[in-house]
Coordinates of C-alpha atoms and ligand atoms in Angstrom, one line a residue:
X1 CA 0.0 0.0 0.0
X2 CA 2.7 2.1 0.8
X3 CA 4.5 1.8 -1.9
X4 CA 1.1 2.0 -4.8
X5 CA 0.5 5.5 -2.9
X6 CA 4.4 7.1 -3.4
X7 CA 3.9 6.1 -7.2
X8 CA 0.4 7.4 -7.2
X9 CA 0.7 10.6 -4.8
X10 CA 4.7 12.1 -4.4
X11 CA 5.9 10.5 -7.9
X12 CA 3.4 9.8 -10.3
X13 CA 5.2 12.7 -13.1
X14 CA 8.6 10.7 -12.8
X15 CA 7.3 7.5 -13.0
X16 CA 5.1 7.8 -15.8
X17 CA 7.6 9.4 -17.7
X18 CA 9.9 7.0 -16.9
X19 CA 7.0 4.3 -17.8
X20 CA 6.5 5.7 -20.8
X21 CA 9.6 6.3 -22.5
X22 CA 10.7 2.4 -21.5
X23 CA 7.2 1.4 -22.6
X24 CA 8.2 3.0 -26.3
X25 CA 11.4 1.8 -26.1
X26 CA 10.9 -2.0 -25.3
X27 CA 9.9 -4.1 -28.4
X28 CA 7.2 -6.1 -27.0
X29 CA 6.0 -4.1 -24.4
X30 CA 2.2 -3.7 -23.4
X31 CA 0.2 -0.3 -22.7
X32 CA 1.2 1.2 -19.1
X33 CA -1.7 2.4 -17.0
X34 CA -1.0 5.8 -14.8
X35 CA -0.2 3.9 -11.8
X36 CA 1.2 1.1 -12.5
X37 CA 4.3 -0.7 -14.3
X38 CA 4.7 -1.3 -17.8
X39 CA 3.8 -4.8 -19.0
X40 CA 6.9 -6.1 -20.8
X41 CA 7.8 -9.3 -22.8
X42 CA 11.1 -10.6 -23.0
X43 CA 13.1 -13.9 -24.6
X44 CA 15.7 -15.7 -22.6
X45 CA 17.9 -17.6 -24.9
X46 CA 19.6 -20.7 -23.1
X47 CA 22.6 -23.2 -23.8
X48 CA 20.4 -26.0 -22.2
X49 CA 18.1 -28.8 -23.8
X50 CA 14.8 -28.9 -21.1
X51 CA 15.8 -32.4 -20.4
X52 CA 18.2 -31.2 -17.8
X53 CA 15.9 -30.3 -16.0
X54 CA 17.8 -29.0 -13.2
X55 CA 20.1 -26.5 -15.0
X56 CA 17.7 -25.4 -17.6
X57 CA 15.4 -25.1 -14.3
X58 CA 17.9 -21.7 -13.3
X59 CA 16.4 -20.0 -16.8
X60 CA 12.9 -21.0 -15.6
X61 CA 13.5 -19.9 -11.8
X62 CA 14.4 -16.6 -12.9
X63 CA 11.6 -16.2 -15.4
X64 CA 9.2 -17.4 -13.0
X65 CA 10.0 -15.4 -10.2
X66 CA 10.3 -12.1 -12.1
X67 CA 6.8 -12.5 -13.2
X68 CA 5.4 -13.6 -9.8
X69 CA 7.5 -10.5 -8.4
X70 CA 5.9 -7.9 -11.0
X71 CA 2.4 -9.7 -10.9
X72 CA 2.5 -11.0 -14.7
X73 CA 3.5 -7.2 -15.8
X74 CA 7.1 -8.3 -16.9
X75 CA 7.9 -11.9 -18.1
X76 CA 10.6 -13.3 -19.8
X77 CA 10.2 -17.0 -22.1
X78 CA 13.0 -19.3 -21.5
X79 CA 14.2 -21.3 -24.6
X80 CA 16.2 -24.1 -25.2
X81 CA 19.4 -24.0 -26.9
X82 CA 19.0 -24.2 -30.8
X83 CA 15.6 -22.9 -30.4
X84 CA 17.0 -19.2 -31.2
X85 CA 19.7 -19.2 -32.0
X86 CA 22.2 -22.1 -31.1
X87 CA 23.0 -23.1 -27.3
X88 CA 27.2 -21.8 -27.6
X89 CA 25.8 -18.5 -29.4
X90 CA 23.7 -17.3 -26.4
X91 CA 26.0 -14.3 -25.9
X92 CA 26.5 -12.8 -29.3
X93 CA 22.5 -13.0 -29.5
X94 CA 22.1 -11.0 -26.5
X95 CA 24.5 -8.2 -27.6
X96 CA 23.2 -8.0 -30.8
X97 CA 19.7 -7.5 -28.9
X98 CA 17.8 -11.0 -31.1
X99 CA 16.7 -11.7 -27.4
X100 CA 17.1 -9.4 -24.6
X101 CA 18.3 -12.1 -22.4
X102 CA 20.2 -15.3 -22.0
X103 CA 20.8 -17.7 -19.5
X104 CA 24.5 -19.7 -20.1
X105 CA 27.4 -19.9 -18.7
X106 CA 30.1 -17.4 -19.3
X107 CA 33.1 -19.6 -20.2
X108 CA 31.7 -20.6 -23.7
X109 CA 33.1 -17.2 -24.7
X110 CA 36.7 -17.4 -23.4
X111 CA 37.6 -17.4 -27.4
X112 CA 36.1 -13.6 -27.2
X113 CA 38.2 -12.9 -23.9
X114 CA 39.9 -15.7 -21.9
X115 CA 39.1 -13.9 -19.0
X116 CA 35.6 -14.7 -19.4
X117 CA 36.5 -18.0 -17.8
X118 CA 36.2 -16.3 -14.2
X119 CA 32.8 -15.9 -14.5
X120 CA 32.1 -19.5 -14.4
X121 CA 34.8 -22.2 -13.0
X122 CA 38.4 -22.7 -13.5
X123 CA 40.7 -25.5 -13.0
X124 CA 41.7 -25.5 -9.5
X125 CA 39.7 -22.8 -9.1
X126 CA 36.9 -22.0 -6.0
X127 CA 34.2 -24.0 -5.1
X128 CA 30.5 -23.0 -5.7
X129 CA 30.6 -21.6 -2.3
X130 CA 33.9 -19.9 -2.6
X131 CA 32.9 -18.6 -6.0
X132 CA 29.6 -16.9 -4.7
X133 CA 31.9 -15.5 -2.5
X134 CA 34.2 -13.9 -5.2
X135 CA 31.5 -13.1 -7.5
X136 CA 29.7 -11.2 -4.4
X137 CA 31.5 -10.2 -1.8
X138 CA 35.2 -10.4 -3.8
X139 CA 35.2 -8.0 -6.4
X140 CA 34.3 -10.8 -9.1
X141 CA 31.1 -9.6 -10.1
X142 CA 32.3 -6.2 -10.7
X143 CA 35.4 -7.7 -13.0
X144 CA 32.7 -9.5 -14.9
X145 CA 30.3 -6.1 -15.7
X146 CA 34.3 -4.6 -16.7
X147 CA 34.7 -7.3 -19.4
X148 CA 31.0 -7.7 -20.4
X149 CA 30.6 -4.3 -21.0
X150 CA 33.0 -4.7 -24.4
X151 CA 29.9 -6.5 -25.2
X152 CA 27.0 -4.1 -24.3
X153 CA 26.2 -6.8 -21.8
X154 CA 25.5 -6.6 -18.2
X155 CA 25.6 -10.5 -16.2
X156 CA 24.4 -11.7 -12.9
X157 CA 25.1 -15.4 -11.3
X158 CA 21.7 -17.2 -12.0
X159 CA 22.8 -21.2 -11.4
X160 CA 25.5 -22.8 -9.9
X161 CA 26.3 -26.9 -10.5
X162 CA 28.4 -27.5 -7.3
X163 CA 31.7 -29.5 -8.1
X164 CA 31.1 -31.7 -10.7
X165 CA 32.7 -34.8 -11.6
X166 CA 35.6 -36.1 -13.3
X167 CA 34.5 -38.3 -16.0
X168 CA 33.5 -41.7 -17.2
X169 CA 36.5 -43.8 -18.8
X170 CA 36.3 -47.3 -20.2
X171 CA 39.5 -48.3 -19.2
X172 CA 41.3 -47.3 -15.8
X173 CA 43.8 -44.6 -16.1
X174 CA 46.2 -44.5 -12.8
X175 CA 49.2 -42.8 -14.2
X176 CA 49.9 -39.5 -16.9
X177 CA 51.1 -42.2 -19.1
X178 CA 47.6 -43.5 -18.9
X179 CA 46.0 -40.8 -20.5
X180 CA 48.1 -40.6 -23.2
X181 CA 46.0 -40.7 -26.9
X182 CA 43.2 -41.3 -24.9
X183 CA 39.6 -39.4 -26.5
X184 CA 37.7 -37.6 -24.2
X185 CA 35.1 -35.2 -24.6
X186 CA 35.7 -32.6 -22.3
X187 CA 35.5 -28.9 -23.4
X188 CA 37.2 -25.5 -22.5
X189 CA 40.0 -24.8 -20.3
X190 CA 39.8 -28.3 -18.5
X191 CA 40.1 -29.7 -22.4
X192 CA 43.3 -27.9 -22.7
X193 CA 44.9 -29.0 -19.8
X194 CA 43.9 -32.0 -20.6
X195 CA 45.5 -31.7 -24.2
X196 CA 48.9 -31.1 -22.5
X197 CA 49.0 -34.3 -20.6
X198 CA 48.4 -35.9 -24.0
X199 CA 44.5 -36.5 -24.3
X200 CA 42.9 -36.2 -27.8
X201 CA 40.2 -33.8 -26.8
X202 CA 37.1 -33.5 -28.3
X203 CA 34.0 -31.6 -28.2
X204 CA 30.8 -33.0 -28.5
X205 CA 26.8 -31.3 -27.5
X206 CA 25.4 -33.2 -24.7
X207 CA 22.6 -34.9 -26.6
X208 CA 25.6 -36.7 -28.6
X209 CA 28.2 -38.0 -25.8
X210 CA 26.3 -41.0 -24.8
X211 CA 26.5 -42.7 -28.4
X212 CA 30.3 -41.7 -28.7
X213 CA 31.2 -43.1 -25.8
X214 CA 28.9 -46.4 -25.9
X215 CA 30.5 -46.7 -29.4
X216 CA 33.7 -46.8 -28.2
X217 CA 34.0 -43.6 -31.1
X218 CA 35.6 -41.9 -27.7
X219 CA 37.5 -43.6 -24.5
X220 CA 36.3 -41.1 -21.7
X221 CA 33.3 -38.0 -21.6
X222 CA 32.9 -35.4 -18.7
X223 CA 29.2 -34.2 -18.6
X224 CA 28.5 -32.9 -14.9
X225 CA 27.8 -35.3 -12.0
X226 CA 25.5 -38.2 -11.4
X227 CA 21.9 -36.7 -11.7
X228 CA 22.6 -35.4 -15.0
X229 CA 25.0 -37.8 -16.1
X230 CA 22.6 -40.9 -15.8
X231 CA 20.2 -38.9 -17.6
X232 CA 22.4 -39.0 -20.5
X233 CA 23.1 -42.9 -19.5
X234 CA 26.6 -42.0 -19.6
X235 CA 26.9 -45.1 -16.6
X236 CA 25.7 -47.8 -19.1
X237 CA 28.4 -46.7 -21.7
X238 CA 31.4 -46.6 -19.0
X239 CA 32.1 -48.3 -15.8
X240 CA 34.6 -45.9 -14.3
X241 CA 33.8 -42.8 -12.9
X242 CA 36.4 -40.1 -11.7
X243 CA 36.3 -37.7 -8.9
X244 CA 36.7 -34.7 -8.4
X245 CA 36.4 -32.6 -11.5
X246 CA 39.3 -30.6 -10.8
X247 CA 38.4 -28.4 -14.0
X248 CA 34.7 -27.4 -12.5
X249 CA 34.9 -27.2 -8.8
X250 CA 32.1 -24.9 -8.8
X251 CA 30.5 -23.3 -12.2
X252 CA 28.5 -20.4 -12.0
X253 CA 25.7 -20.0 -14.9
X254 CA 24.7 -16.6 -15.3
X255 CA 21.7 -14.5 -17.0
X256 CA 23.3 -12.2 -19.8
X257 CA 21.2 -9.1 -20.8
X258 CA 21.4 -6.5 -23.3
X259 CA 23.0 -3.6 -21.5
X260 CA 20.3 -1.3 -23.7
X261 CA 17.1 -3.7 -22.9
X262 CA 18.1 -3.3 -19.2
X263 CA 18.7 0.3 -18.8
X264 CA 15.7 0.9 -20.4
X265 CA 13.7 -1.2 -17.7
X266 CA 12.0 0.9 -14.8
X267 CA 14.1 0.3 -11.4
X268 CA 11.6 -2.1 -10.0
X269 CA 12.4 -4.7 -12.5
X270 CA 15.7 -4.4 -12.2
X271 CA 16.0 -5.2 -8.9
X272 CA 13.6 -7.6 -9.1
X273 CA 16.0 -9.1 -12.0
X274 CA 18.6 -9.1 -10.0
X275 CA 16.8 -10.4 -7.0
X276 CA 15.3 -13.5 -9.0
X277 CA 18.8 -14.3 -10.6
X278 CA 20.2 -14.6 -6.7
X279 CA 17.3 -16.7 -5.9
X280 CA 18.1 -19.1 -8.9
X281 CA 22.0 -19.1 -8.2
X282 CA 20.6 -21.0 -4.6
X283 CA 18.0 -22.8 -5.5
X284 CA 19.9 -24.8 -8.5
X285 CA 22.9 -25.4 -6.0
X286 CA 20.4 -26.7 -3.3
X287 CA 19.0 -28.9 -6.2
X288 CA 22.3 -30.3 -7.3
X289 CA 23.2 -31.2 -3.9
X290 CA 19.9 -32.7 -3.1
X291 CA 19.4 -34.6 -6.4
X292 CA 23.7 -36.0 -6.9
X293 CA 22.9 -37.6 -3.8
X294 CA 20.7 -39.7 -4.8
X295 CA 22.2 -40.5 -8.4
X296 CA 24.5 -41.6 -6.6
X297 CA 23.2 -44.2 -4.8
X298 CA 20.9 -45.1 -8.3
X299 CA 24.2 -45.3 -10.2
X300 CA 26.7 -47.3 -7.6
X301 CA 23.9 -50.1 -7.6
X302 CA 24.1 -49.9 -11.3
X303 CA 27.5 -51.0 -10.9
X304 CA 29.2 -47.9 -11.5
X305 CA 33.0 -47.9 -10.1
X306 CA 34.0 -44.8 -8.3
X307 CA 37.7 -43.6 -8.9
X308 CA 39.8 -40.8 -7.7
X309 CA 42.3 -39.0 -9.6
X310 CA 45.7 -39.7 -8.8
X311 CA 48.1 -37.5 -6.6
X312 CA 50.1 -37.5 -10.1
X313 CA 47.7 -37.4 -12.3
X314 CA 46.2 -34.3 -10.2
X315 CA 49.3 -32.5 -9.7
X316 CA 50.5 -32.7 -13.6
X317 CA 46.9 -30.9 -14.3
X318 CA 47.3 -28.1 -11.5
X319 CA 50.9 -27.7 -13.3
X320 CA 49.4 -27.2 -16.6
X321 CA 46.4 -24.9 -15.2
X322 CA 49.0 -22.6 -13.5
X323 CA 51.3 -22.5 -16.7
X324 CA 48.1 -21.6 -18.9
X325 CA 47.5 -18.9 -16.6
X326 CA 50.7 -17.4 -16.5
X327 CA 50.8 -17.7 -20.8
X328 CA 47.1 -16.2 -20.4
X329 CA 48.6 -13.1 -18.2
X330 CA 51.4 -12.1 -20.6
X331 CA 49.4 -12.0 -23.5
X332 CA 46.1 -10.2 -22.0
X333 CA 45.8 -8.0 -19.8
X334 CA 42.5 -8.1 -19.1
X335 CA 42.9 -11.7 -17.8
X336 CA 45.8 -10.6 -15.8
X337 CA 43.9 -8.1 -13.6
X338 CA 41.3 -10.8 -13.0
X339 CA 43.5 -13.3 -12.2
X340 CA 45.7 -11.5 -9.6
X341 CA 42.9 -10.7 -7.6
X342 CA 41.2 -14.0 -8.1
X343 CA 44.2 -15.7 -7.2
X344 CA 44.8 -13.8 -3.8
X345 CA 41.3 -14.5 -3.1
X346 CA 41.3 -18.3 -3.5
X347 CA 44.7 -18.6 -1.3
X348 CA 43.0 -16.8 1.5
X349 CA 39.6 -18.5 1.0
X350 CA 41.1 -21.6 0.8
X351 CA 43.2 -21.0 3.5
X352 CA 39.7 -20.0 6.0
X353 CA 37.8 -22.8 4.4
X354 CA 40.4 -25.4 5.1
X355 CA 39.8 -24.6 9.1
X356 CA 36.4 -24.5 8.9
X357 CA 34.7 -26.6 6.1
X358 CA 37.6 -28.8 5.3
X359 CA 38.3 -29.9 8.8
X360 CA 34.8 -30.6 9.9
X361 CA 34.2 -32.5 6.5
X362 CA 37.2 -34.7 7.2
X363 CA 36.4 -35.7 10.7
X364 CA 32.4 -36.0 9.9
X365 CA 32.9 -38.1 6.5
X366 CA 35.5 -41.0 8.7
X367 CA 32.9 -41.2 11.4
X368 CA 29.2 -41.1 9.8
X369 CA 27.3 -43.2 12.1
Ligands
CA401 CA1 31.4 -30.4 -17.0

């Protein structure tokens, strides 16, 4: 009540101007009424087939919530990727303003700026608590809106995986030599480090891994962790499965909009934007966490083997990452103002989450009763 009687009584001139002018602006947009918000409709590109129901689930969260926040007045129609424009493509359709919106995950664009990569996981990098952290509270978000603004772009964290897992592979692989000539489908940054310890790296949609790799067409295929990964059936094509997945200890997905769709949006909505995309960044966590566990236990009786990298194995990779990020900093430097400040902030919050996470995880995991 408050609030209707500011807009109608103290502020009505601003508003409406302010309604109107968006209201001519925005393609799509509806008639706004004196007191009252504009009605606007938006497209959300994606990266994600609906199947996955979890991570395409952050698009819908966000959509949902805004128009459950702004009373049906603003929504926004998730698609799937290839609906619009192809899932990999979701940012260059937001900047050129085909949709005002996308929901993906910023790493698919480290070939436009490596430092991109930040935004979403790294090898070695911070866990999805540590990274919610960065991207909050660490200075990360506002590196991001520095290097998406190149792109007339402004992103917020909408969707976060929690540490994924480290693969499927038909055969055991103990050693470095191990891995050598081996084909494994395992994209981006993780792919190159995995290149330099001799893998043949390929890249492969989602919707395509599952024949490869019961085919024997490829040796080994990352996806995410077990809820998604047995709805590709990834554990009826491969009996081994790796842990951790040192190359996504914690990827962020992110809503990308058009920097000129969103300035043009009344206050309200951005807020509640903003608002809705931190609501989806936890909720899509809290369902990773609360659905793995139970894949888990589906794909063990399945017969599934559980593996974990080996101390060599782990250390080559963490060799490799750093050595890409050093190459990375001499040749952009961009990527080296993100990384020195990322870098100082996962020694420390590594450091703090050692004494408190790590420690009571150690003791709690050797003595569940
Ligand atoms: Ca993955």
């Amino acid at each position: 009540m408050k609030r209707r009687s500011f807009i109608s009584n103290v502020a009505l001139g601003a508003t409406t101007a302010t309604v109107l002018s968006s209201c001519n602006a925005q393609s799509g947009s509806g008639e706004a009424t004196g007191d009252s918000l504009p009605r606007i409709r938006w497209k959300m590109a994606t990266s994600w087939p609906k199947s996955l129901d979890t991570i395409f689930g952050g698009a819908q969260t966000v959509c949902d919530r805004v128009s459950a926040m702004t009373g049906g007045r603003f929504t926004i129609t998730p698609y799937a990727g290839g609906e619009i424009v192809p899932g990999l493509q979701v940012l260059d359709a937001v900047q050129q303003g085909t949709v005002e919106c996308g929901h993906t995950a910023s790493y698919y664009y480290v070939g436009k700026n490596p430092a991109l990569g930040f935004g979403t996981s790294m090898p070695f990098g911070l866990s999805g608590q540590q990274q919610n952290a960065w991207l909050y509270h660490g200075g990360g978000l506002e590196a991001m809106h520095k290097l998406y603004a190149d792109f007339n772009v402004i992103n917020f964290p909408a969707g976060n995986t929690g540490a994924q897992m480290g693969g499927w592979f038909k055969t055991e692989v103990q050693s470095v030599g191990d891995l050598r000539g081996l084909k494994m489908r395992i994209p981006g940054l993780g792919g190159e480090v995995m290149s330099r310890l001799g893998v043949n790296v390929q890249v492969l949609p989602g919707g395509e891994i599952f024949l490869a790799l019961d085919t024997g067409a490829i040796d080994a295929a990352e996806w995410t962790g077990p809820y998604d990964d047995e709805k590709l059936g990834l554990n009826k094509a491969a009996p081994y499965y790796y842990y951790p997945g040192w190359w996504e200890p914690g990827p962020t997905l992110e809503i990308q909009i058009n920097k000129t769709a969103w300035e043009k949006l009344p206050q309200e909505y951005q807020e509640i934007i903003k608002t809705a995309a931190m609501e989806a960044n936890l909720n899509m966590l809290a369902a990773y966490d609360a659905q793995n566990r139970i894949a888990l236990q589906s794909i063990l009786k399945s017969g599934t083997k559980l593996v974990p990298y080996s101390n060599e194995i782990l250390k080559a990779a963490q060799q490799a990452s750093l050595e890409i990020y050093e190459e990375n900093s001499s040749k952009d430097a961009s990527f080296k103002e993100v990384y020195q400040s990322w870098n100082e902030f996962r020694k420390q919050v590594m450091q703090w989450n050692t004494i408190n996470d790590l420690s009571y995880a150690n003791f709690a995991a050797d003595n569940l009763r």
